[in-house]
CSV table of C-alpha atoms in Angstrom, one decimal:
chain,number,residue,atom,x,y,z
O,1,MET,CA,40.8,19.5,81.4
O,2,LYS,CA,40.1,17.7,78.0
O,3,HIS,CA,39.7,20.8,76.0
O,4,ILE,CA,43.2,21.7,77.4
O,5,ILE,CA,44.5,18.2,76.6
O,6,ASN,CA,43.1,18.8,73.3
O,7,PHE,CA,44.8,21.9,72.7
O,8,PHE,CA,48.4,20.9,73.8
O,9,TYR,CA,47.8,17.7,71.4
O,10,THR,CA,47.3,20.3,68.6
O,11,LEU,CA,49.9,22.3,69.4
O,12,PHE,CA,52.6,19.0,69.8
O,13,CYS,CA,51.4,17.7,66.5
O,14,CYS,CA,52.2,20.7,64.6
O,15,ILE,CA,55.5,21.3,66.5
O,16,GLY,CA,57.3,18.5,64.6
O,17,SER,CA,61.2,20.0,64.0
O,18,LEU,CA,60.4,22.9,65.8
O,19,ALA,CA,60.3,21.3,69.4
O,20,MET,CA,63.0,23.6,70.7
O,21,ALA,CA,61.2,26.9,69.4
O,22,GLU,CA,59.5,28.6,72.2
O,23,ILE,CA,56.9,30.0,69.7
O,24,VAL,CA,55.0,27.2,67.9
O,25,PRO,CA,53.3,28.2,64.6
O,26,VAL,CA,50.0,26.6,63.7
O,27,TRP,CA,47.9,26.5,60.8
O,28,SER,CA,43.9,26.6,61.3
O,29,VAL,CA,43.5,24.5,58.7
O,30,ASP,CA,45.5,21.3,57.0
O,31,VAL,CA,44.4,22.1,53.6
O,32,ALA,CA,42.9,25.1,51.9
O,33,VAL,CA,41.4,26.1,48.7
O,34,PRO,CA,42.0,29.4,46.8
O,35,GLY,CA,40.0,32.1,48.0
O,36,GLU,CA,39.6,30.7,51.7
O,37,LYS,CA,40.2,32.8,54.6
O,38,VAL,CA,42.5,30.8,57.0
O,39,ALA,CA,44.9,31.5,60.0
O,40,LEU,CA,48.3,31.1,60.8
O,41,TYR,CA,48.8,31.5,64.5
O,42,LEU,CA,52.1,31.9,66.5
O,43,VAL,CA,51.4,30.5,70.0
O,44,ASP,CA,53.8,30.9,73.0
O,45,THR,CA,52.4,29.2,76.4
O,46,ASP,CA,55.0,30.3,78.7
O,47,ILE,CA,55.6,34.3,77.8
O,48,GLY,CA,55.9,35.2,81.8
O,49,GLU,CA,56.4,38.9,81.3
O,50,ASP,CA,58.6,38.9,78.0
O,51,LEU,CA,55.7,39.6,75.3
O,52,PHE,CA,56.6,39.2,71.7
O,53,MET,CA,56.0,41.1,68.4
O,54,ILE,CA,56.3,40.4,64.5
O,55,GLN,CA,59.7,42.3,63.9
O,56,LYS,CA,58.8,43.2,60.4
O,57,ARG,CA,56.4,41.9,57.8
O,58,PRO,CA,57.1,38.6,56.6
O,59,THR,CA,56.9,37.7,52.8
O,60,VAL,CA,54.4,35.3,51.6
O,61,SER,CA,54.1,33.6,48.7
O,62,ASN,CA,50.8,32.7,47.0
O,63,ALA,CA,48.3,34.4,49.3
O,64,ALA,CA,47.5,37.6,50.7
O,65,MET,CA,48.1,38.3,54.4
O,66,GLU,CA,46.7,40.8,57.1
O,67,ILE,CA,48.3,40.9,60.5
O,68,MET,CA,45.3,40.3,63.0
O,69,GLN,CA,45.0,41.6,66.5
O,70,HIS,CA,46.8,39.5,68.8
O,71,TYR,CA,45.8,37.9,72.5
O,72,ALA,CA,48.2,37.7,75.3
O,73,GLY,CA,46.9,37.0,78.9
O,74,ALA,CA,45.8,34.2,81.2
O,75,ASN,CA,44.6,30.9,79.4
O,76,PRO,CA,40.8,31.5,79.1
O,77,LEU,CA,40.3,27.8,79.7
O,78,ASP,CA,42.5,27.6,83.1
O,79,ALA,CA,43.3,30.8,84.3
O,80,ASN,CA,45.3,29.0,86.8
O,81,ARG,CA,47.8,28.1,84.0
O,82,ALA,CA,51.0,30.3,82.8
O,83,ALA,CA,50.1,33.2,80.6
O,84,MET,CA,49.8,32.6,76.9
O,85,GLU,CA,50.4,34.8,73.6
O,86,VAL,CA,48.4,33.9,70.3
O,87,TYR,CA,49.3,36.2,67.4
O,88,PRO,CA,47.1,35.4,64.4
O,89,LEU,CA,47.8,36.3,60.7
O,90,GLN,CA,45.2,36.2,58.3
O,91,ILE,CA,45.9,34.2,54.9
O,92,ILE,CA,44.2,34.0,51.5
O,93,PRO,CA,45.8,31.6,49.1
O,94,ASP,CA,45.8,32.7,45.8
O,95,ALA,CA,46.1,29.5,43.6
O,96,PRO,CA,46.7,25.8,44.0
O,97,GLY,CA,50.1,24.8,45.0
O,98,GLU,CA,51.7,26.1,48.4
O,99,VAL,CA,51.7,28.8,50.9
O,100,ARG,CA,55.1,29.8,52.3
O,101,LEU,CA,56.0,32.4,54.9
O,102,THR,CA,59.4,33.4,54.8
O,103,GLY,CA,61.5,35.9,56.9
O,104,LEU,CA,59.1,35.8,59.7
O,105,GLU,CA,61.2,37.2,62.6
O,106,VAL,CA,59.6,38.3,66.3
O,107,LYS,CA,61.0,40.8,68.7
O,108,TYR,CA,60.6,39.8,72.7
O,109,ASN,CA,60.2,43.1,75.3
O,110,SER,CA,63.5,41.6,76.5
O,111,GLY,CA,65.2,42.5,73.3
O,112,ARG,CA,66.1,39.2,72.2
O,113,THR,CA,64.7,38.3,68.6
O,114,GLU,CA,63.5,34.7,67.2
O,115,VAL,CA,63.2,33.7,63.6
O,116,ILE,CA,60.1,31.2,63.2
O,117,GLU,CA,60.1,28.4,60.5
O,118,VAL,CA,56.7,27.8,59.2
O,119,PRO,CA,55.4,24.8,57.8
O,120,ALA,CA,54.0,25.2,54.0
O,121,LEU,CA,50.5,25.2,53.9
O,122,PRO,CA,49.3,22.9,51.0
O,123,VAL,CA,46.3,24.6,48.7
O,124,VAL,CA,44.3,22.3,46.3
O,125,SER,CA,42.3,23.2,43.4
O,126,GLN,CA,38.6,24.1,44.1
O,127,SER,CA,37.7,20.9,41.4
O,128,ALA,CA,38.9,18.7,44.2
O,129,ILE,CA,35.7,19.8,46.0
O,130,ARG,CA,32.6,17.2,45.8
O,131,TRP,CA,29.2,19.2,45.3
O,132,SER,CA,26.0,18.0,46.3
O,133,LYS,CA,22.5,19.3,46.0
O,134,LYS,CA,20.8,16.9,48.7
O,135,PRO,CA,19.5,17.6,51.3
O,136,VAL,CA,21.1,21.3,50.6
O,137,ASN,CA,23.7,22.5,48.5
O,138,PHE,CA,27.1,21.7,50.3
O,139,GLY,CA,30.8,20.7,49.2
O,140,VAL,CA,33.3,18.1,51.0
O,141,LEU,CA,36.9,18.1,50.3
O,142,TRP,CA,38.8,15.0,51.2
O,143,TYR,CA,42.7,15.5,51.9
O,144,THR,CA,45.6,13.2,52.9
O,145,ASN,CA,49.2,14.5,53.3
O,146,ILE,CA,50.9,11.8,51.4
O,147,LYS,CA,50.5,10.3,47.9
O,148,ASP,CA,50.7,6.9,48.9
O,149,GLY,CA,49.9,5.0,52.3
O,150,TYR,CA,51.4,1.9,53.7
O,151,VAL,CA,49.6,-1.3,55.4
O,152,HIS,CA,49.0,-0.8,59.2
O,153,GLN,CA,50.4,2.9,59.2
O,154,PRO,CA,47.9,5.5,60.2
O,155,ILE,CA,47.4,8.3,57.4
O,156,LYS,CA,46.4,12.1,58.6
O,157,THR,CA,43.0,13.0,56.6
O,158,ALA,CA,41.4,16.1,56.5
O,159,VAL,CA,38.1,16.9,55.7
O,160,LYS,CA,36.8,20.0,54.7
O,161,ILE,CA,33.0,20.9,54.6
O,162,LEU,CA,31.5,24.2,53.0
O,163,LEU,CA,28.4,24.9,53.9
O,164,PRO,CA,25.5,27.9,52.6
O,165,GLY,CA,24.4,30.4,55.0
O,166,GLY,CA,22.1,29.3,57.6
O,167,VAL,CA,23.4,25.8,57.9
O,168,ASP,CA,25.5,24.3,60.3
O,169,THR,CA,27.2,20.7,61.5
O,170,MET,CA,25.8,18.7,64.1
O,171,GLY,CA,29.4,17.3,65.2
O,172,ALA,CA,32.1,15.5,63.2
O,173,PRO,CA,31.6,13.2,59.8
O,174,GLN,CA,30.5,9.8,60.7
O,175,MET,CA,33.0,7.4,58.8
O,176,SER,CA,32.5,3.7,57.5
O,177,ALA,CA,35.1,1.7,55.5
O,178,VAL,CA,36.1,-1.4,54.2
O,179,ASP,CA,39.8,-2.6,55.1
O,180,VAL,CA,40.4,0.6,56.9
O,181,LYS,CA,40.5,1.3,60.5
O,182,VAL,CA,39.0,5.0,61.2
O,183,GLY,CA,40.3,7.0,63.5
O,184,ASN,CA,38.6,9.5,65.5
O,185,PHE,CA,37.8,12.9,63.6
O,186,GLN,CA,37.7,16.1,65.6
O,187,PRO,CA,37.5,19.7,64.7
O,188,THR,CA,40.8,20.6,63.7
O,189,LEU,CA,41.1,23.6,66.2
O,190,GLN,CA,40.5,23.2,69.3
O,191,GLY,CA,40.7,24.6,73.0
O,192,VAL,CA,42.0,27.9,73.3
O,193,LEU,CA,43.1,28.2,69.5
O,194,ALA,CA,39.2,27.6,68.7
O,195,MET,CA,38.1,30.3,70.9
O,196,VAL,CA,40.8,32.9,69.5
O,197,HIS,CA,40.1,32.0,66.0
O,198,ASN,CA,36.2,32.5,66.3
O,199,GLN,CA,37.2,36.0,68.1
O,200,ALA,CA,39.9,36.9,65.2
O,201,MET,CA,38.3,35.5,62.3
O,202,GLY,CA,34.6,35.2,62.7
O,203,THR,CA,33.2,33.0,59.9
O,204,THR,CA,35.8,31.1,58.2
O,205,THR,CA,34.8,31.5,54.6
O,206,ALA,CA,35.5,30.1,50.8
O,207,TYR,CA,34.4,31.7,47.8
O,208,ALA,CA,33.6,29.2,45.3
O,209,LYS,CA,30.9,28.7,42.6
O,210,GLY,CA,30.3,32.4,42.5
O,211,GLN,CA,29.0,32.6,46.2
O,212,THR,CA,30.8,32.7,49.3
O,213,TRP,CA,30.6,29.4,51.8
O,214,ARG,CA,31.3,28.6,55.3
O,215,THR,CA,34.0,26.5,55.6
O,216,VAL,CA,34.1,23.7,58.5
O,217,ASP,CA,37.3,21.5,58.8
O,218,TYR,CA,37.8,18.1,60.9
O,219,THR,CA,40.8,16.1,61.1
O,220,GLY,CA,41.5,12.3,61.8
O,221,THR,CA,43.2,9.1,60.4
O,222,LEU,CA,42.7,6.3,58.3
O,223,THR,CA,44.6,3.0,58.6
O,224,PRO,CA,44.8,0.4,55.4
O,225,PHE,CA,44.7,-3.2,56.7
O,226,ARG,CA,46.0,-4.4,53.1
O,227,GLU,CA,47.4,-3.0,50.0
O,228,GLY,CA,45.2,-1.9,47.2
O,229,ASN,CA,42.2,0.6,46.9
O,230,SER,CA,39.7,0.7,49.5
O,231,ASP,CA,36.5,2.3,50.1
O,232,VAL,CA,35.8,5.1,52.8
O,233,ALA,CA,32.6,6.8,52.9
O,234,GLY,CA,31.2,9.5,55.5
O,235,LYS,CA,28.0,11.2,56.3
O,236,VAL,CA,27.5,14.6,58.2
O,237,ILE,CA,24.1,15.7,59.9
O,238,LEU,CA,23.4,19.2,58.7
O,239,GLU,CA,21.2,21.4,60.8
O,240,GLN,CA,19.4,24.1,58.9
O,241,ARG,CA,18.3,27.3,60.9
O,242,GLN,CA,14.4,28.1,60.4
O,243,GLY,CA,13.0,31.7,61.6
O,244,PHE,CA,14.3,33.6,64.0
O,245,PHE,CA,15.8,30.6,65.9
C-alpha cells in the first residue's frame, strides 16, 4: 500500500495545471544532462476498455526521441485496482536548455482524441556535475527548479548520481544542513512507474567524460530558515560488487 500511495503522490505532484486531463505526462527525472537517456511516461490510471495510442509522432526540440513499447493491464502492485495504461517515450537531450514536446496527440479506441500538454524538462550542462575519485569515480549533480528561494518555503531539489559499472547506491543520500530543514529524499520514480521504467529503459545511463555512467535520481525538499547562503551537505553509501556476486 505504501508503494501505491507513493506512486499516486508522484502523479499528483506532476499533474499541476493538467489536473483535468485524463492522461498525465510524467518525466522520469527532474533534470537531465546532455547525452542522458530519460523517459517521458503517458499515464492513464482509469482506462476501462478505452485504450489509447499516440496519434502521430510529436515534435521534440533539443533531443532525440524513440517511442517505446507500452504497458496496459492491471496494476501490477494491486490487481484489484482499475486497469492502467503507461506509454513510455525515450528522450536523449542534445544540449543544455529545455526539452519540449509539441503536437503530442493520442487517440482512444472509442475514436475520441486528446492533445497532451507536456511540461518542459530542464537540461543542465555536464560542467555542473561534481566529480569525485573517492572511494570510486562517481559524479553528483544538485538541482533546484527555481533561482531564488524564500524563507520557510520548501524548495524542490533533485540529486542525480552518476555511477560507474558494478557500483550501486545503498539508499537515498543522507543530508545535513545549517539553517535549512531537509525534507525526505527518495527515488524520483516509485511504484508502478519504477517497475515500468526498469522494463522499458533497462539501466538508465548518461555519457560523460568519455565513458557511460549509470544514473540514479532522488527528489526532496530544502526549506531555508533565514536569508542568505546556507550550507547543505550530503553523503551516499556506495556498494561495489565483487566477483560473481
